[in-house]
Coordinates of C-alpha atoms in Angstrom, one line a residue:
M1 CA -14.6 -120.0 112.5
T2 CA -12.8 -121.7 109.9
Q3 CA -8.8 -121.2 110.4
L4 CA -7.9 -122.3 106.9
L5 CA -9.2 -119.2 105.5
D6 CA -7.0 -117.1 107.7
N7 CA -4.5 -118.1 105.1
P8 CA -6.0 -117.5 101.6
V9 CA -2.8 -118.6 99.7
E10 CA -2.9 -122.0 101.6
A11 CA -6.6 -122.3 100.9
L12 CA -6.0 -121.8 97.4
T13 CA -3.2 -124.4 97.2
R14 CA -5.1 -126.8 98.7
Y15 CA -7.9 -126.3 96.7
V16 CA -5.8 -126.4 93.4
E17 CA -4.3 -129.7 94.4
Q18 CA -7.5 -131.4 93.8
P19 CA -7.4 -132.0 90.2
S20 CA -10.9 -131.3 89.3
V21 CA -11.0 -132.2 85.7
S22 CA -14.6 -132.7 84.7
A23 CA -14.0 -133.6 81.1
D24 CA -11.9 -136.8 81.8
S25 CA -13.8 -139.6 84.2
S26 CA -10.1 -140.8 85.5
F27 CA -10.3 -137.7 87.2
A28 CA -13.5 -138.7 89.4
D29 CA -11.6 -138.5 92.6
G30 CA -10.4 -134.9 92.2
V31 CA -13.5 -133.6 91.1
Q32 CA -15.0 -135.2 94.4
G33 CA -12.2 -133.8 96.5
A34 CA -12.5 -130.3 95.1
R35 CA -16.4 -130.4 95.8
E36 CA -15.7 -131.8 99.4
F37 CA -13.2 -128.9 99.8
A38 CA -15.8 -126.0 98.9
C39 CA -18.4 -127.4 100.9
E40 CA -16.1 -127.8 104.0
R41 CA -15.2 -124.3 103.6
L42 CA -19.2 -123.2 103.2
I43 CA -19.9 -125.2 106.5
E44 CA -17.2 -123.5 108.3
L45 CA -18.7 -120.1 107.2
G46 CA -22.2 -121.4 108.6
F47 CA -23.9 -122.4 105.2
S48 CA -26.3 -125.1 105.0
I49 CA -25.4 -127.4 102.3
D50 CA -27.5 -129.2 99.8
L51 CA -25.6 -131.5 97.1
V52 CA -28.2 -131.5 94.1
E53 CA -27.4 -134.7 92.2
T54 CA -27.1 -134.1 88.3
P55 CA -26.5 -136.9 85.7
I56 CA -22.5 -135.6 85.8
N57 CA -21.6 -133.6 88.9
P58 CA -23.5 -132.6 91.6
I59 CA -24.3 -128.9 92.0
I60 CA -23.3 -127.3 95.5
L61 CA -26.4 -125.3 96.8
A62 CA -25.8 -123.7 99.9
T63 CA -27.6 -120.9 101.9
R64 CA -27.4 -118.9 105.3
G65 CA -29.2 -115.9 106.6
D66 CA -33.0 -115.0 107.1
P67 CA -34.9 -115.2 103.9
A68 CA -36.6 -111.9 104.8
W69 CA -33.0 -110.0 104.3
P70 CA -31.6 -108.8 100.9
K71 CA -30.8 -111.8 98.9
L72 CA -27.2 -112.2 97.2
V73 CA -26.7 -115.3 95.0
I74 CA -23.1 -116.2 94.5
Y75 CA -21.9 -118.3 91.4
G76 CA -18.8 -120.3 90.9
H77 CA -17.6 -123.7 89.5
Y78 CA -15.4 -126.1 91.1
D79 CA -14.2 -128.1 88.0
V80 CA -11.4 -127.1 86.0
Q81 CA -9.8 -127.6 82.3
P82 CA -7.5 -130.5 81.5
P83 CA -4.1 -129.6 82.1
D84 CA -2.7 -131.1 78.8
P85 CA 0.1 -130.5 77.3
L86 CA 1.9 -131.5 80.5
D87 CA 5.3 -130.9 79.1
L88 CA 4.8 -127.3 78.6
W89 CA 4.3 -126.4 82.4
T90 CA 7.0 -125.3 84.4
S91 CA 5.7 -127.2 87.4
D92 CA 3.3 -129.8 88.2
P93 CA -0.2 -128.3 87.4
F94 CA -1.8 -129.9 90.3
K95 CA 0.8 -129.0 92.9
A96 CA 0.4 -125.2 93.5
V97 CA 3.7 -123.4 93.6
E98 CA 4.6 -119.7 94.3
R99 CA 6.6 -117.8 91.9
N100 CA 7.2 -114.1 91.3
G101 CA 3.9 -113.0 92.9
R102 CA 1.9 -115.8 91.5
L103 CA 0.5 -119.0 92.5
Y104 CA 0.5 -121.5 89.7
G105 CA -1.7 -124.6 88.9
R106 CA -4.7 -125.6 87.0
G107 CA -7.5 -123.8 88.1
A108 CA -5.9 -121.2 90.2
A109 CA -7.4 -118.3 88.4
D110 CA -10.4 -120.0 86.7
N111 CA -12.2 -120.3 89.3
K112 CA -10.7 -121.5 92.4
G113 CA -9.0 -118.3 92.9
P114 CA -12.0 -115.8 92.8
Q115 CA -14.0 -118.2 95.1
I116 CA -11.0 -118.2 97.7
V117 CA -11.4 -114.5 97.3
H118 CA -15.2 -114.4 98.1
M119 CA -15.1 -117.1 100.8
T120 CA -12.1 -115.3 102.6
A121 CA -13.8 -112.2 102.4
L122 CA -17.0 -113.4 104.1
H123 CA -14.8 -115.1 106.6
R124 CA -13.4 -111.7 107.7
V125 CA -16.6 -110.2 107.8
L126 CA -18.5 -113.0 109.6
K127 CA -15.8 -113.0 112.1
K128 CA -16.8 -109.5 113.2
N129 CA -20.3 -109.6 112.5
P130 CA -21.9 -113.3 112.8
D131 CA -25.4 -112.1 112.1
L132 CA -24.4 -110.3 108.7
P133 CA -28.2 -109.2 107.7
L134 CA -27.5 -110.7 104.2
H135 CA -29.5 -113.9 102.6
I136 CA -26.7 -115.7 100.7
T137 CA -27.1 -118.6 98.4
Y138 CA -23.9 -120.1 97.2
L139 CA -24.2 -121.8 93.7
I140 CA -21.1 -123.7 92.8
E141 CA -21.1 -126.1 90.1
G142 CA -18.9 -129.1 88.5
E143 CA -19.7 -129.1 84.9
E144 CA -18.9 -125.5 83.5
E145 CA -15.7 -126.3 81.8
I146 CA -17.9 -128.9 79.8
G147 CA -20.5 -126.4 78.9
S148 CA -23.0 -126.7 82.0
P149 CA -25.1 -129.7 80.6
S150 CA -26.9 -130.3 83.7
F151 CA -27.6 -126.7 84.7
R152 CA -30.4 -125.6 82.9
G153 CA -32.3 -128.7 84.1
F154 CA -31.1 -127.7 87.6
L155 CA -32.5 -124.2 87.5
E156 CA -35.9 -125.3 86.6
E157 CA -36.2 -127.5 89.4
K158 CA -34.6 -125.4 91.8
K159 CA -35.7 -121.9 90.8
D160 CA -37.7 -120.9 93.9
R161 CA -34.7 -121.6 96.1
L162 CA -32.6 -119.2 93.8
A163 CA -34.8 -116.1 94.2
G164 CA -32.6 -113.2 94.7
D165 CA -31.8 -109.4 94.2
L166 CA -28.3 -109.9 92.8
L167 CA -26.1 -112.4 91.3
L168 CA -22.5 -112.0 92.0
V169 CA -20.0 -113.6 89.3
S170 CA -16.0 -113.4 89.3
D171 CA -15.5 -115.3 86.5
T172 CA -14.3 -112.8 83.9
G173 CA -11.4 -111.0 83.3
S174 CA -9.5 -107.8 84.0
P175 CA -6.9 -105.4 82.1
G176 CA -4.5 -106.1 84.8
P177 CA -3.4 -106.3 88.3
E178 CA -4.1 -102.5 89.1
Q179 CA -7.1 -101.9 86.6
L180 CA -10.1 -104.2 87.3
A181 CA -13.4 -104.3 85.2
V182 CA -17.0 -105.0 85.7
T183 CA -18.3 -107.1 83.0
T184 CA -21.2 -105.9 81.5
G185 CA -21.9 -108.3 78.8
L186 CA -20.9 -111.6 77.5
R187 CA -21.2 -113.0 74.0
G188 CA -23.5 -115.9 73.4
L189 CA -22.5 -119.1 71.8
T190 CA -23.8 -121.6 69.0
A191 CA -21.7 -124.7 68.6
L192 CA -22.0 -127.2 65.3
E193 CA -20.2 -129.9 64.0
V194 CA -20.0 -130.6 60.0
K195 CA -19.2 -134.1 58.7
V196 CA -18.7 -134.9 55.1
F197 CA -18.9 -138.6 54.0
G198 CA -17.6 -139.6 50.5
P199 CA -16.7 -143.2 49.4
K200 CA -17.1 -146.1 52.0
Q201 CA -13.7 -146.2 52.8
D202 CA -10.4 -144.4 52.3
L203 CA -9.0 -144.6 48.6
H204 CA -5.8 -144.7 46.6
S205 CA -5.5 -141.2 45.2
G206 CA -3.7 -142.3 42.2
V207 CA -6.0 -145.3 41.4
H208 CA -9.2 -143.4 42.0
G209 CA -8.2 -139.6 41.9
G210 CA -10.2 -137.6 39.7
A211 CA -13.5 -139.7 39.8
L212 CA -15.0 -138.3 42.9
M213 CA -15.2 -135.3 45.1
N214 CA -12.6 -135.5 48.1
P215 CA -14.5 -134.9 51.3
L216 CA -11.3 -132.7 52.4
Q217 CA -12.0 -130.3 49.5
A218 CA -15.7 -130.3 50.2
I219 CA -15.4 -129.4 53.7
M220 CA -12.9 -126.6 52.3
M221 CA -15.4 -125.2 50.0
I222 CA -18.0 -125.4 52.7
C223 CA -16.0 -123.3 55.1
A224 CA -14.6 -120.9 52.4
G225 CA -18.2 -119.9 51.7
L226 CA -19.2 -119.0 55.2
H227 CA -17.3 -115.5 54.9
D228 CA -16.7 -112.8 52.5
K229 CA -13.3 -111.4 51.5
D230 CA -13.4 -108.9 54.4
G231 CA -14.2 -111.5 56.9
K232 CA -17.8 -110.8 57.4
V233 CA -19.8 -113.8 57.9
S234 CA -21.8 -114.7 54.9
V235 CA -24.6 -116.6 56.4
E236 CA -28.1 -114.9 55.0
G237 CA -29.8 -113.2 58.0
F238 CA -26.9 -113.5 60.4
Y239 CA -26.6 -109.7 61.3
D240 CA -30.3 -109.2 61.3
D241 CA -31.0 -108.9 65.0
V242 CA -27.6 -107.5 66.0
R243 CA -27.9 -104.7 68.6
L244 CA -25.1 -101.8 68.2
P245 CA -23.2 -100.9 71.4
N246 CA -24.1 -97.7 73.5
N247 CA -22.0 -94.8 73.1
W248 CA -20.8 -94.8 76.5
E249 CA -19.8 -98.2 76.0
K250 CA -17.4 -97.2 73.3
E251 CA -16.2 -94.3 75.4
E252 CA -15.5 -96.7 78.5
L253 CA -13.2 -98.7 76.0
K254 CA -11.2 -95.9 75.1
K255 CA -10.0 -95.7 78.8
L256 CA -8.5 -99.2 78.5
D257 CA -4.7 -98.5 79.2
F258 CA -4.0 -101.3 76.4
G259 CA -3.8 -100.2 72.8
E260 CA -4.0 -102.0 69.7
E261 CA -0.3 -102.4 69.4
D262 CA -0.1 -103.8 72.8
Y263 CA -2.8 -106.4 71.8
A264 CA -0.9 -107.5 68.8
K265 CA 2.3 -107.9 70.6
F266 CA 0.2 -109.7 73.3
L267 CA -1.3 -112.0 70.3
G268 CA 2.0 -112.7 68.4
I269 CA 0.6 -111.1 65.3
S270 CA 1.5 -108.4 62.9
E271 CA -1.7 -107.4 61.6
F272 CA -5.4 -107.7 62.5
F273 CA -8.5 -108.6 60.4
T274 CA -11.6 -107.3 61.7
P275 CA -15.0 -106.7 60.5
P276 CA -15.0 -103.1 58.7
G277 CA -15.6 -100.0 61.1
Y278 CA -14.5 -101.6 64.1
S279 CA -11.2 -101.7 65.8
A280 CA -9.7 -105.2 67.3
L281 CA -10.8 -104.1 70.9
E282 CA -14.2 -103.2 69.8
A283 CA -14.7 -106.2 67.6
I284 CA -13.9 -108.8 70.1
R285 CA -16.7 -107.3 72.4
F286 CA -19.5 -106.0 70.0
C287 CA -19.1 -108.2 66.9
P288 CA -20.5 -111.7 66.2
T289 CA -18.2 -114.3 64.8
L290 CA -18.2 -117.4 62.8
E291 CA -14.9 -119.4 63.9
F292 CA -13.3 -122.7 62.7
N293 CA -12.2 -124.6 65.9
G294 CA -10.9 -127.8 64.2
V295 CA -10.9 -129.2 60.5
G296 CA -9.5 -132.4 59.7
G297 CA -9.6 -135.7 57.8
G298 CA -7.2 -138.1 56.1
Y299 CA -4.0 -138.9 56.8
Q300 CA -2.3 -136.8 59.7
G301 CA 1.1 -138.8 60.6
E302 CA 4.6 -138.0 59.4
G303 CA 5.5 -138.1 55.8
S304 CA 3.0 -139.0 52.9
K305 CA 0.1 -141.3 52.5
T306 CA -1.8 -140.9 49.2
V307 CA -5.1 -141.4 49.9
I308 CA -8.5 -139.6 49.3
P309 CA -10.3 -139.8 52.6
S310 CA -13.5 -141.4 53.3
E311 CA -14.6 -138.4 55.5
A312 CA -13.8 -134.9 56.9
F313 CA -15.0 -132.7 59.6
A314 CA -15.1 -128.9 60.8
K315 CA -16.0 -127.8 64.3
I316 CA -17.5 -124.3 64.0
T317 CA -18.6 -121.9 66.8
C318 CA -20.4 -118.9 66.6
R319 CA -20.1 -116.1 69.3
L320 CA -23.1 -113.8 69.4
V321 CA -24.2 -110.4 70.8
P322 CA -27.2 -109.1 71.7
D323 CA -30.2 -109.4 70.5
Q324 CA -29.1 -112.6 68.5
N325 CA -30.5 -116.0 69.4
S326 CA -28.3 -119.1 69.5
I327 CA -31.2 -121.5 68.2
D328 CA -31.8 -118.9 65.3
I329 CA -28.2 -118.4 64.3
A330 CA -27.6 -122.4 64.5
R331 CA -30.8 -122.7 61.9
K332 CA -29.3 -120.2 59.5
V333 CA -25.6 -121.6 59.8
R334 CA -27.0 -125.1 59.2
L335 CA -29.1 -123.7 56.2
A336 CA -26.3 -122.0 54.7
I337 CA -23.9 -125.3 55.0
E338 CA -26.3 -127.4 53.3
R339 CA -26.7 -124.7 50.5
L340 CA -22.8 -125.0 50.1
S341 CA -22.6 -128.4 50.2
P342 CA -21.6 -130.3 47.0
P343 CA -24.1 -132.7 45.9
C344 CA -21.8 -135.4 45.3
V345 CA -21.1 -136.0 48.9
R346 CA -23.5 -136.5 52.0
V347 CA -23.0 -133.7 54.7
D348 CA -24.4 -134.0 58.1
V349 CA -24.6 -131.0 60.4
E350 CA -25.1 -131.3 64.2
V351 CA -25.7 -128.6 66.6
K352 CA -23.6 -129.2 69.5
G353 CA -25.6 -126.7 72.0
G354 CA -25.0 -123.1 72.8
G355 CA -26.5 -120.0 74.7
D356 CA -27.6 -116.7 74.1
P357 CA -25.8 -113.5 74.9
Y358 CA -25.9 -111.5 78.2
V359 CA -25.9 -107.7 78.7
V360 CA -26.4 -105.5 81.9
I361 CA -26.6 -101.8 81.9
P362 CA -25.0 -100.5 85.3
P363 CA -27.7 -98.4 87.1
G364 CA -27.3 -94.8 86.0
K365 CA -25.7 -95.5 82.6
P366 CA -28.0 -94.6 79.5
G367 CA -30.2 -97.3 78.4
G368 CA -30.6 -98.8 82.1
N369 CA -33.6 -100.6 83.7
S370 CA -35.4 -98.4 86.4
S371 CA -36.9 -101.6 87.8
N372 CA -33.7 -103.0 89.1
S373 CA -34.1 -104.2 92.9
A374 CA -32.6 -102.0 95.6
L375 CA -29.7 -104.4 96.0
M376 CA -28.7 -104.1 92.2
K377 CA -29.1 -100.3 92.6
K378 CA -26.6 -100.2 95.3
A379 CA -24.2 -102.8 94.3
F380 CA -22.6 -101.4 91.3
P381 CA -21.8 -98.0 92.8
L382 CA -20.5 -99.7 95.9
A383 CA -18.4 -102.1 94.3
E384 CA -16.8 -99.2 92.4
G385 CA -16.2 -97.4 95.5
C386 CA -14.4 -100.5 97.2
I387 CA -12.3 -101.1 94.2
L388 CA -11.1 -97.5 94.0
A389 CA -10.4 -97.8 97.6
T390 CA -8.1 -101.1 97.3
F391 CA -6.8 -100.9 93.6
G392 CA -6.5 -97.0 93.4
S393 CA -8.6 -96.5 90.4
K394 CA -12.2 -96.9 89.4
P395 CA -13.0 -100.1 87.5
L396 CA -13.7 -100.1 83.9
Y397 CA -17.1 -101.2 82.7
L398 CA -16.5 -103.3 79.5
R399 CA -18.3 -106.2 77.8
E400 CA -16.2 -109.2 77.4
G401 CA -16.0 -111.6 74.4
G402 CA -15.9 -114.9 75.9
S403 CA -19.4 -116.7 77.0
I404 CA -21.0 -117.8 80.2
P405 CA -24.4 -119.4 79.0
I406 CA -25.7 -119.9 82.6
I407 CA -25.5 -116.4 83.3
R408 CA -28.4 -115.7 80.7
D409 CA -30.0 -118.9 82.2
L410 CA -30.1 -117.6 85.5
K411 CA -31.6 -114.1 84.0
E412 CA -34.2 -116.1 82.3
V413 CA -35.3 -118.6 85.0
A414 CA -34.6 -116.8 88.1
N415 CA -34.5 -113.1 86.9
L416 CA -31.0 -112.5 88.3
D417 CA -28.8 -109.7 86.8
A418 CA -25.1 -110.1 87.5
L419 CA -22.7 -108.1 89.0
M420 CA -19.5 -109.6 87.3
I421 CA -16.3 -108.4 88.7
G422 CA -13.2 -109.8 86.7
L423 CA -10.5 -111.1 88.9
F424 CA -8.2 -112.9 86.3
T425 CA -6.0 -111.3 83.8
N426 CA -4.4 -112.1 80.4
E427 CA -1.2 -113.3 81.8
D428 CA -3.1 -115.7 84.0
N429 CA -3.1 -118.3 80.9
L430 CA -6.5 -119.8 81.4
H431 CA -7.1 -122.9 79.9
A432 CA -3.3 -122.9 79.0
P433 CA 0.0 -124.3 80.5
D434 CA 1.0 -122.4 83.5
E435 CA -2.1 -121.1 84.7
S436 CA -1.5 -118.7 87.6
F437 CA -3.2 -116.4 89.8
H438 CA -1.9 -112.8 90.7
L439 CA -1.6 -112.8 94.6
G440 CA -1.7 -109.2 94.6
I441 CA -5.1 -109.3 93.0
L442 CA -5.9 -112.0 95.6
E443 CA -5.2 -109.7 98.5
N444 CA -6.7 -106.5 97.3
S445 CA -9.7 -108.2 96.2
I446 CA -10.4 -109.8 99.4
N447 CA -10.0 -106.5 101.0
A448 CA -12.7 -104.8 98.2
F449 CA -15.2 -107.7 98.9
E450 CA -14.5 -107.3 102.7
H451 CA -16.1 -103.6 102.7
F452 CA -18.3 -105.0 99.7
F453 CA -20.2 -107.4 101.7
E454 CA -20.3 -105.2 104.8
N455 CA -21.7 -102.3 103.3
L456 CA -24.1 -104.1 101.0
A457 CA -25.9 -105.7 104.0
E458 CA -26.8 -102.0 105.0
V459 CA -29.5 -102.0 102.1

């Protein structure tokens, strides 16, 4: 058996030091290094490895065990976000540093730390029982941070090899080091880019101002028309298919030891702006949104430059809730933008992609699916017991505001429902400078998953 996983902190340090930024081709060697690191660990655990080529980065498809055994699929990703801005990091983002009970480095929490948790737990179990009666398929991709453009095609091609009873994911969050959460839902996503074109080139605002519509003014008019004064999305039909949350979900949220004041302080704001009837903590889980992620055009440098720009743009994403459909919402938003567009400019709307929301009802909760597999029915209460034993409290069952479109893809193509156990926290600074992973969560989670894998095999 591998010795590196005997020291999970060292293993994570080595993994983080592979700069696997998928968004920047200059990091190709780091992407390859991270992929090779993950493959080496899986081979040492007894997995057979198949590197499935894609147009961008290969997907690791690894298996071990008798196909007749209960089937578990584990998902992760070996790519990470760019480290920019570098000057805001306390230490080199790709030289992992341990400080104050945390390991700092890009990818430490998203998603390399959780992968080391799963691998180390399996390492400990397989040392005791090399014939663990679980058929395990590992699925680790290298394009998650750029939207997983190759993943759906991979699923369609390899769906027969992904047949399973349960999907295990640890790419979601939890309230804190002592309180984990089992994620029961993820919002969907629709992304669009709007471009407004005016004159054939930038113009002098004194010579030509007043004769034509400024593209920046047009983009502001369009954006302003997509919400009402209360912040609700004013796109026709946007809320038609929204499924309201179950009562038990609202009650579960009340157990969260993190109130509205705590949340406001964390965000650094003095007042929330939420849909009528929803608290901030409810809104980020149960409500759809339309957000402006970037708006621009014209002169952006220091000082003044008196121009009418030739074009302007807005980048928009919508977060969706059950039972909204990403294609339907993209169509409705596009139509709304076209209706809001002044006739004296040309407006192009490009749909950049998206994915549908995902929700899973834990077995035993109201509204659950009675046809769940035996492994699924056992996994949720087993995970709860393992987390209680190691963290001292039961997990909360919470929806999350973020999106992982491939989870819905795995449900649609391979009929896999997910047990999503969050291992990162807000303090881990995902996608931001000084990303880190809490080493207490690392060790406690390894212990919890060790017992989880041992007992799951007894189905």
